[in-house]
Amino acid sequence: MSLFADITHEGARSLIGPYLGLLGASATAVGIISGLGEFIGYGLRLLTGYLSDKTRRYWLFTFLGYGMDLFAVPLLALAGRWEIAAMLIIMERTGKAIRKPSKDTLMSYAARNVGSGKGFAIAEVLDQIGAVSGPVILSLILLFKSGDKLANYRFAFAILLIPALITLILLLISRLNFPQPEKFEVKEETINFEGISKSYWLYLVAISLIAAGFADFPLLAFHFQRIDIFSPTMIPFMYAIAMGVDAVSALIFGLFYDKVGVTSLIIASSLSIFFSPFSFLSNSSLVVILGVILWGIGMGAQESILKSVVADIVTPEKRGTAYGFFNAIFGFFWFIGSAIMGVLYDHTIVSLVIFSMIVESAAVFTLFLLKSKLGNAVN
């Protein structure tokens, strides 16, 4: 199910930046749209996470969310203005906000059986198989289609209706086979954070900085198209490379987390600091590809380790709320950072890189402080 969903979502995401540019959007608009979409997609989870815990209707929220976000993607083929495309992008993120806390909660029940880091890492690998396949499929479509570039992009978005429908069919099959996945939960003692609440808030500060300094891929793709470093067919392929790195790094750092805790996040975040200078300042395709790889490492750590910490420290009956709150904070700072970087890009690209590196470095420093305060609590 996640595989086909990510073919839809990530296939579209690889083209959104250039598509908005072709429809007339500026870099500032791309940055704000991407950031606002992520903010809504994360911030709304605070409410949907609470409601899912309150009602215990995890499957219902999952169905509603998937129905909304999966159909918003192929509708991009009908957008005649960048403002309409922006509304559909925000609609897709809203759908993800509705279903994500419930889906993560359902997944967390099973993940506790094998170790939270390993469980979410495996889930992320399966997601990224789809995330690699989607951009590659669209790259091939654009490669073999000639004519108007905008028309080709619209055809590519329309094709994504096929994996969207397959996802919904598989979701229904999953619901019929596993109506009560909470029965997978293994009752274990959770880490006691009583008396170290300052450390928890320090953790929120760290992930907020990670979010604020991490550029969304549509802005990278917008830049690649503007400087003409890759052909239009290669930009989705670059995203596929990033998603492949995402999958591998999620598995590696997820397994590493189960052994050393926060140290795994420190290492991944330290590596991803350098994605911005390599991606935005170089005219060498090889250097830019290295930047995309470092970006993928950062994404992999975010998708596996950050969720693993929540699963380890929150009781099952409050986990939907916890994921909602956590994601709201993360999404808010992603929005702020994306908007700032979009404005900085239109001013000078160097200022964007400086901002990103300073904020990401501050995140790593905060994680070191967190590690020293937690001691052996999560290690």
Short mmCIF file of C-alpha atoms in Angstrom, two decimals, residues 89-352:
data_model
loop_
_atom_site.label_atom_id
_atom_site.label_comp_id
_atom_site.label_asym_id
_atom_site.label_seq_id
_atom_site.Cartn_x
_atom_site.Cartn_y
_atom_site.Cartn_z
CA ILE A 89 -0.68 20.76 -3.50
CA ILE A 90 -2.09 22.06 -0.21
CA MET A 91 -5.07 19.69 -0.59
CA GLU A 92 -2.67 16.75 -0.97
CA ARG A 93 -0.79 17.80 2.16
CA THR A 94 -4.08 18.21 4.04
CA GLY A 95 -5.07 14.66 3.18
CA LYS A 96 -1.73 13.44 4.44
CA ALA A 97 -2.30 15.33 7.69
CA ILE A 98 -5.64 13.60 8.18
CA ARG A 99 -4.29 10.07 7.78
CA LYS A 100 -0.66 10.29 8.98
CA PRO A 101 -1.06 10.12 12.80
CA SER A 102 -3.50 7.22 12.46
CA LYS A 103 -1.31 5.39 9.97
CA ASP A 104 1.79 5.91 12.13
CA THR A 105 -0.12 4.66 15.16
CA LEU A 106 -1.23 1.52 13.32
CA MET A 107 2.32 0.94 12.17
CA SER A 108 3.75 1.54 15.63
CA TYR A 109 1.78 -1.37 17.06
CA ALA A 110 3.57 -3.81 14.79
CA ALA A 111 6.93 -2.02 14.96
CA ARG A 112 7.16 -2.55 18.71
CA ASN A 113 7.50 -6.29 18.07
CA VAL A 114 10.84 -5.93 16.27
CA GLY A 115 12.27 -2.72 17.75
CA SER A 116 10.96 0.72 16.91
CA GLY A 117 14.04 1.79 14.96
CA LYS A 118 14.07 -1.37 12.87
CA GLY A 119 10.30 -1.40 12.39
CA PHE A 120 10.03 2.16 11.10
CA ALA A 121 13.22 1.73 9.07
CA ILE A 122 11.74 -1.25 7.23
CA ALA A 123 8.55 0.72 6.62
CA GLU A 124 10.60 3.61 5.26
CA VAL A 125 12.51 1.29 2.91
CA LEU A 126 9.22 0.02 1.47
CA ASP A 127 8.00 3.60 1.13
CA GLN A 128 11.14 4.57 -0.73
CA ILE A 129 10.88 1.73 -3.23
CA GLY A 130 7.76 3.56 -4.34
CA ALA A 131 9.44 6.93 -3.97
CA VAL A 132 12.21 5.84 -6.34
CA SER A 133 9.85 4.15 -8.80
CA GLY A 134 7.52 7.16 -9.14
CA PRO A 135 10.12 9.69 -10.33
CA VAL A 136 11.78 7.09 -12.56
CA ILE A 137 8.45 6.30 -14.23
CA LEU A 138 7.80 9.99 -14.82
CA SER A 139 11.34 10.49 -16.13
CA LEU A 140 10.74 7.77 -18.71
CA ILE A 141 7.40 9.29 -19.66
CA LEU A 142 8.99 12.71 -20.22
CA LEU A 143 11.94 11.13 -22.04
CA PHE A 144 9.77 9.44 -24.67
CA LYS A 145 7.20 12.21 -25.08
CA SER A 146 7.95 15.06 -27.43
CA GLY A 147 6.25 18.38 -27.93
CA ASP A 148 5.07 20.99 -25.45
CA LYS A 149 6.81 20.63 -22.07
CA LEU A 150 3.79 21.79 -20.07
CA ALA A 151 1.50 19.28 -21.83
CA ASN A 152 3.99 16.50 -21.09
CA TYR A 153 4.02 17.39 -17.39
CA ARG A 154 0.22 17.30 -17.32
CA PHE A 155 0.20 13.86 -18.95
CA ALA A 156 2.68 12.63 -16.33
CA PHE A 157 0.45 13.81 -13.48
CA ALA A 158 -2.57 12.14 -15.08
CA ILE A 159 -0.75 8.79 -15.23
CA LEU A 160 -0.41 8.89 -11.44
CA LEU A 161 -4.13 8.14 -11.13
CA ILE A 162 -3.26 4.46 -11.72
CA PRO A 163 -1.08 3.90 -8.61
CA ALA A 164 -3.51 6.05 -6.61
CA LEU A 165 -6.37 3.67 -7.37
CA ILE A 166 -4.19 0.62 -6.61
CA THR A 167 -3.32 2.14 -3.22
CA LEU A 168 -6.97 2.52 -2.26
CA ILE A 169 -7.71 -1.07 -3.27
CA LEU A 170 -4.81 -2.34 -1.15
CA LEU A 171 -5.94 -0.14 1.74
CA LEU A 172 -9.35 -1.79 1.67
CA ILE A 173 -7.73 -5.24 1.63
CA SER A 174 -5.57 -4.25 4.61
CA ARG A 175 -8.60 -3.10 6.57
CA LEU A 176 -10.45 -6.34 5.89
CA ASN A 177 -7.48 -8.50 6.93
CA PHE A 178 -6.33 -6.51 9.98
CA PRO A 179 -9.33 -4.77 11.56
CA GLN A 180 -7.65 -4.52 15.00
CA PRO A 181 -3.89 -4.02 14.53
CA GLU A 182 -3.54 -2.80 18.14
CA LYS A 183 -3.45 -6.50 19.04
CA PHE A 184 0.07 -6.59 17.59
CA GLU A 185 1.27 -4.33 20.41
CA VAL A 186 3.73 -5.96 22.78
CA LYS A 187 3.32 -4.62 26.28
CA GLU A 188 6.69 -3.28 27.38
CA GLU A 189 7.86 -0.65 29.81
CA THR A 190 8.35 2.67 28.11
CA ILE A 191 11.22 5.00 28.87
CA ASN A 192 10.48 7.14 31.89
CA PHE A 193 10.94 10.80 31.03
CA GLU A 194 9.70 12.01 34.42
CA GLY A 195 12.10 14.56 35.80
CA ILE A 196 13.86 15.22 32.49
CA SER A 197 11.15 17.22 30.73
CA LYS A 198 13.73 19.86 29.81
CA SER A 199 15.49 17.22 27.73
CA TYR A 200 12.26 16.47 25.87
CA TRP A 201 11.78 20.14 25.03
CA LEU A 202 15.42 20.26 23.94
CA TYR A 203 14.61 17.43 21.56
CA LEU A 204 11.74 19.49 20.10
CA VAL A 205 14.14 22.42 19.64
CA ALA A 206 16.55 20.16 17.77
CA ILE A 207 13.96 18.78 15.37
CA SER A 208 12.57 22.29 14.81
CA LEU A 209 16.02 23.46 13.70
CA ILE A 210 16.41 20.41 11.47
CA ALA A 211 13.10 21.24 9.79
CA ALA A 212 13.82 24.97 9.40
CA GLY A 213 17.18 24.49 7.70
CA PHE A 214 16.19 21.68 5.34
CA ALA A 215 15.09 22.80 1.86
CA ASP A 216 12.14 21.06 0.27
CA PHE A 217 12.92 19.27 -3.00
CA PRO A 218 10.63 21.48 -5.16
CA LEU A 219 13.00 24.38 -4.44
CA LEU A 220 16.01 22.25 -5.42
CA ALA A 221 14.22 21.14 -8.60
CA PHE A 222 13.28 24.76 -9.36
CA HIS A 223 16.97 25.67 -9.07
CA PHE A 224 18.10 22.77 -11.26
CA GLN A 225 15.71 23.89 -13.99
CA ARG A 226 16.71 27.56 -13.69
CA ILE A 227 20.44 26.92 -14.09
CA ASP A 228 19.74 24.22 -16.70
CA ILE A 229 22.17 21.77 -15.13
CA PHE A 230 19.92 18.78 -15.86
CA SER A 231 17.49 18.09 -18.67
CA PRO A 232 13.79 18.07 -17.71
CA THR A 233 13.78 14.26 -17.83
CA MET A 234 16.71 14.08 -15.40
CA ILE A 235 15.14 16.15 -12.61
CA PRO A 236 12.69 13.41 -11.54
CA PHE A 237 15.61 10.98 -11.78
CA MET A 238 17.55 13.14 -9.31
CA TYR A 239 14.64 12.84 -6.93
CA ALA A 240 14.66 9.08 -7.46
CA ILE A 241 18.33 9.02 -6.47
CA ALA A 242 17.51 10.98 -3.32
CA MET A 243 14.71 8.59 -2.43
CA GLY A 244 17.00 5.59 -2.97
CA VAL A 245 19.54 7.12 -0.60
CA ASP A 246 16.66 7.91 1.76
CA ALA A 247 15.70 4.22 1.87
CA VAL A 248 19.22 2.95 2.52
CA SER A 249 20.04 5.61 5.13
CA ALA A 250 16.69 5.07 6.89
CA LEU A 251 17.48 1.37 7.27
CA ILE A 252 21.08 1.95 8.39
CA PHE A 253 20.36 4.75 10.84
CA GLY A 254 17.15 3.09 12.03
CA LEU A 255 19.03 -0.07 12.99
CA PHE A 256 21.81 2.10 14.45
CA TYR A 257 19.24 3.94 16.58
CA ASP A 258 18.22 0.72 18.33
CA LYS A 259 21.86 0.34 19.41
CA VAL A 260 23.10 3.87 20.16
CA GLY A 261 20.02 6.10 20.28
CA VAL A 262 20.40 9.83 19.55
CA THR A 263 23.96 9.38 18.26
CA SER A 264 22.55 8.00 15.03
CA LEU A 265 20.56 11.19 14.46
CA ILE A 266 23.64 13.31 15.21
CA ILE A 267 25.67 11.50 12.54
CA ALA A 268 22.95 11.73 9.89
CA SER A 269 22.26 15.41 10.60
CA SER A 270 25.97 16.25 10.49
CA LEU A 271 26.28 14.73 7.03
CA SER A 272 23.20 16.49 5.68
CA ILE A 273 24.51 19.95 6.69
CA PHE A 274 26.44 20.07 3.43
CA PHE A 275 23.56 19.36 1.05
CA SER A 276 22.89 23.08 0.46
CA PRO A 277 26.33 24.28 -0.74
CA PHE A 278 26.75 21.25 -3.00
CA SER A 279 23.21 21.53 -4.42
CA PHE A 280 22.91 25.31 -4.82
CA LEU A 281 26.43 26.70 -5.37
CA SER A 282 28.01 24.31 -7.86
CA ASN A 283 27.71 24.16 -11.63
CA SER A 284 29.17 20.65 -11.68
CA SER A 285 26.57 17.96 -12.13
CA LEU A 286 28.66 15.51 -10.07
CA VAL A 287 28.86 17.91 -7.13
CA VAL A 288 25.14 18.61 -7.37
CA ILE A 289 24.42 14.87 -7.35
CA LEU A 290 26.53 14.61 -4.16
CA GLY A 291 24.36 17.36 -2.69
CA VAL A 292 21.23 15.41 -3.62
CA ILE A 293 22.70 12.30 -1.94
CA LEU A 294 23.36 14.26 1.28
CA TRP A 295 19.80 15.61 1.09
CA GLY A 296 18.55 12.02 0.85
CA ILE A 297 20.56 11.02 3.93
CA GLY A 298 18.88 13.78 5.91
CA MET A 299 15.43 12.72 4.71
CA GLY A 300 16.07 9.10 5.62
CA ALA A 301 17.02 10.01 9.17
CA GLN A 302 13.94 12.21 9.54
CA GLU A 303 11.57 9.53 8.29
CA SER A 304 12.86 6.74 10.54
CA ILE A 305 14.62 7.98 13.67
CA LEU A 306 12.32 10.88 14.57
CA LYS A 307 9.27 8.59 14.56
CA SER A 308 11.14 5.90 16.46
CA VAL A 309 11.78 8.18 19.43
CA VAL A 310 8.07 8.98 19.72
CA ALA A 311 7.12 5.30 19.54
CA ASP A 312 9.56 4.49 22.34
CA ILE A 313 8.52 7.16 24.84
CA VAL A 314 4.72 7.35 24.43
CA THR A 315 2.10 4.84 25.58
CA PRO A 316 -0.03 3.27 22.81
CA GLU A 317 -3.27 5.00 23.79
CA LYS A 318 -1.67 8.46 23.48
CA ARG A 319 0.51 7.82 20.49
CA GLY A 320 -1.80 9.42 17.91
CA THR A 321 -1.84 12.65 19.92
CA ALA A 322 1.92 12.50 20.40
CA TYR A 323 2.57 12.08 16.68
CA GLY A 324 0.16 14.90 15.96
CA PHE A 325 1.86 17.34 18.35
CA PHE A 326 5.34 16.34 17.28
CA ASN A 327 4.51 16.77 13.59
CA ALA A 328 2.79 20.11 14.19
CA ILE A 329 5.99 21.55 15.66
CA PHE A 330 8.09 20.01 12.90
CA GLY A 331 5.77 21.27 10.16
CA PHE A 332 5.57 24.80 11.53
CA PHE A 333 9.32 25.26 11.42
CA TRP A 334 9.53 23.54 8.02
CA PHE A 335 7.12 26.19 6.72
CA ILE A 336 9.07 29.06 8.28
CA GLY A 337 12.37 27.75 6.93
CA SER A 338 11.01 27.05 3.44
CA ALA A 339 9.49 30.52 3.16
CA ILE A 340 12.74 32.16 4.31
CA MET A 341 14.82 30.10 1.89
CA GLY A 342 12.50 30.94 -1.00
CA VAL A 343 12.88 34.66 -0.31
CA LEU A 344 16.65 34.32 0.16
CA TYR A 345 16.92 32.44 -3.16
CA ASP A 346 15.32 35.36 -5.00
CA HIS A 347 17.79 37.68 -3.21
CA THR A 348 21.06 35.71 -3.38
CA ILE A 349 21.60 31.98 -3.45
CA VAL A 350 24.61 32.33 -1.16
CA SER A 351 22.42 33.77 1.59
CA LEU A 352 20.14 30.71 1.34
#
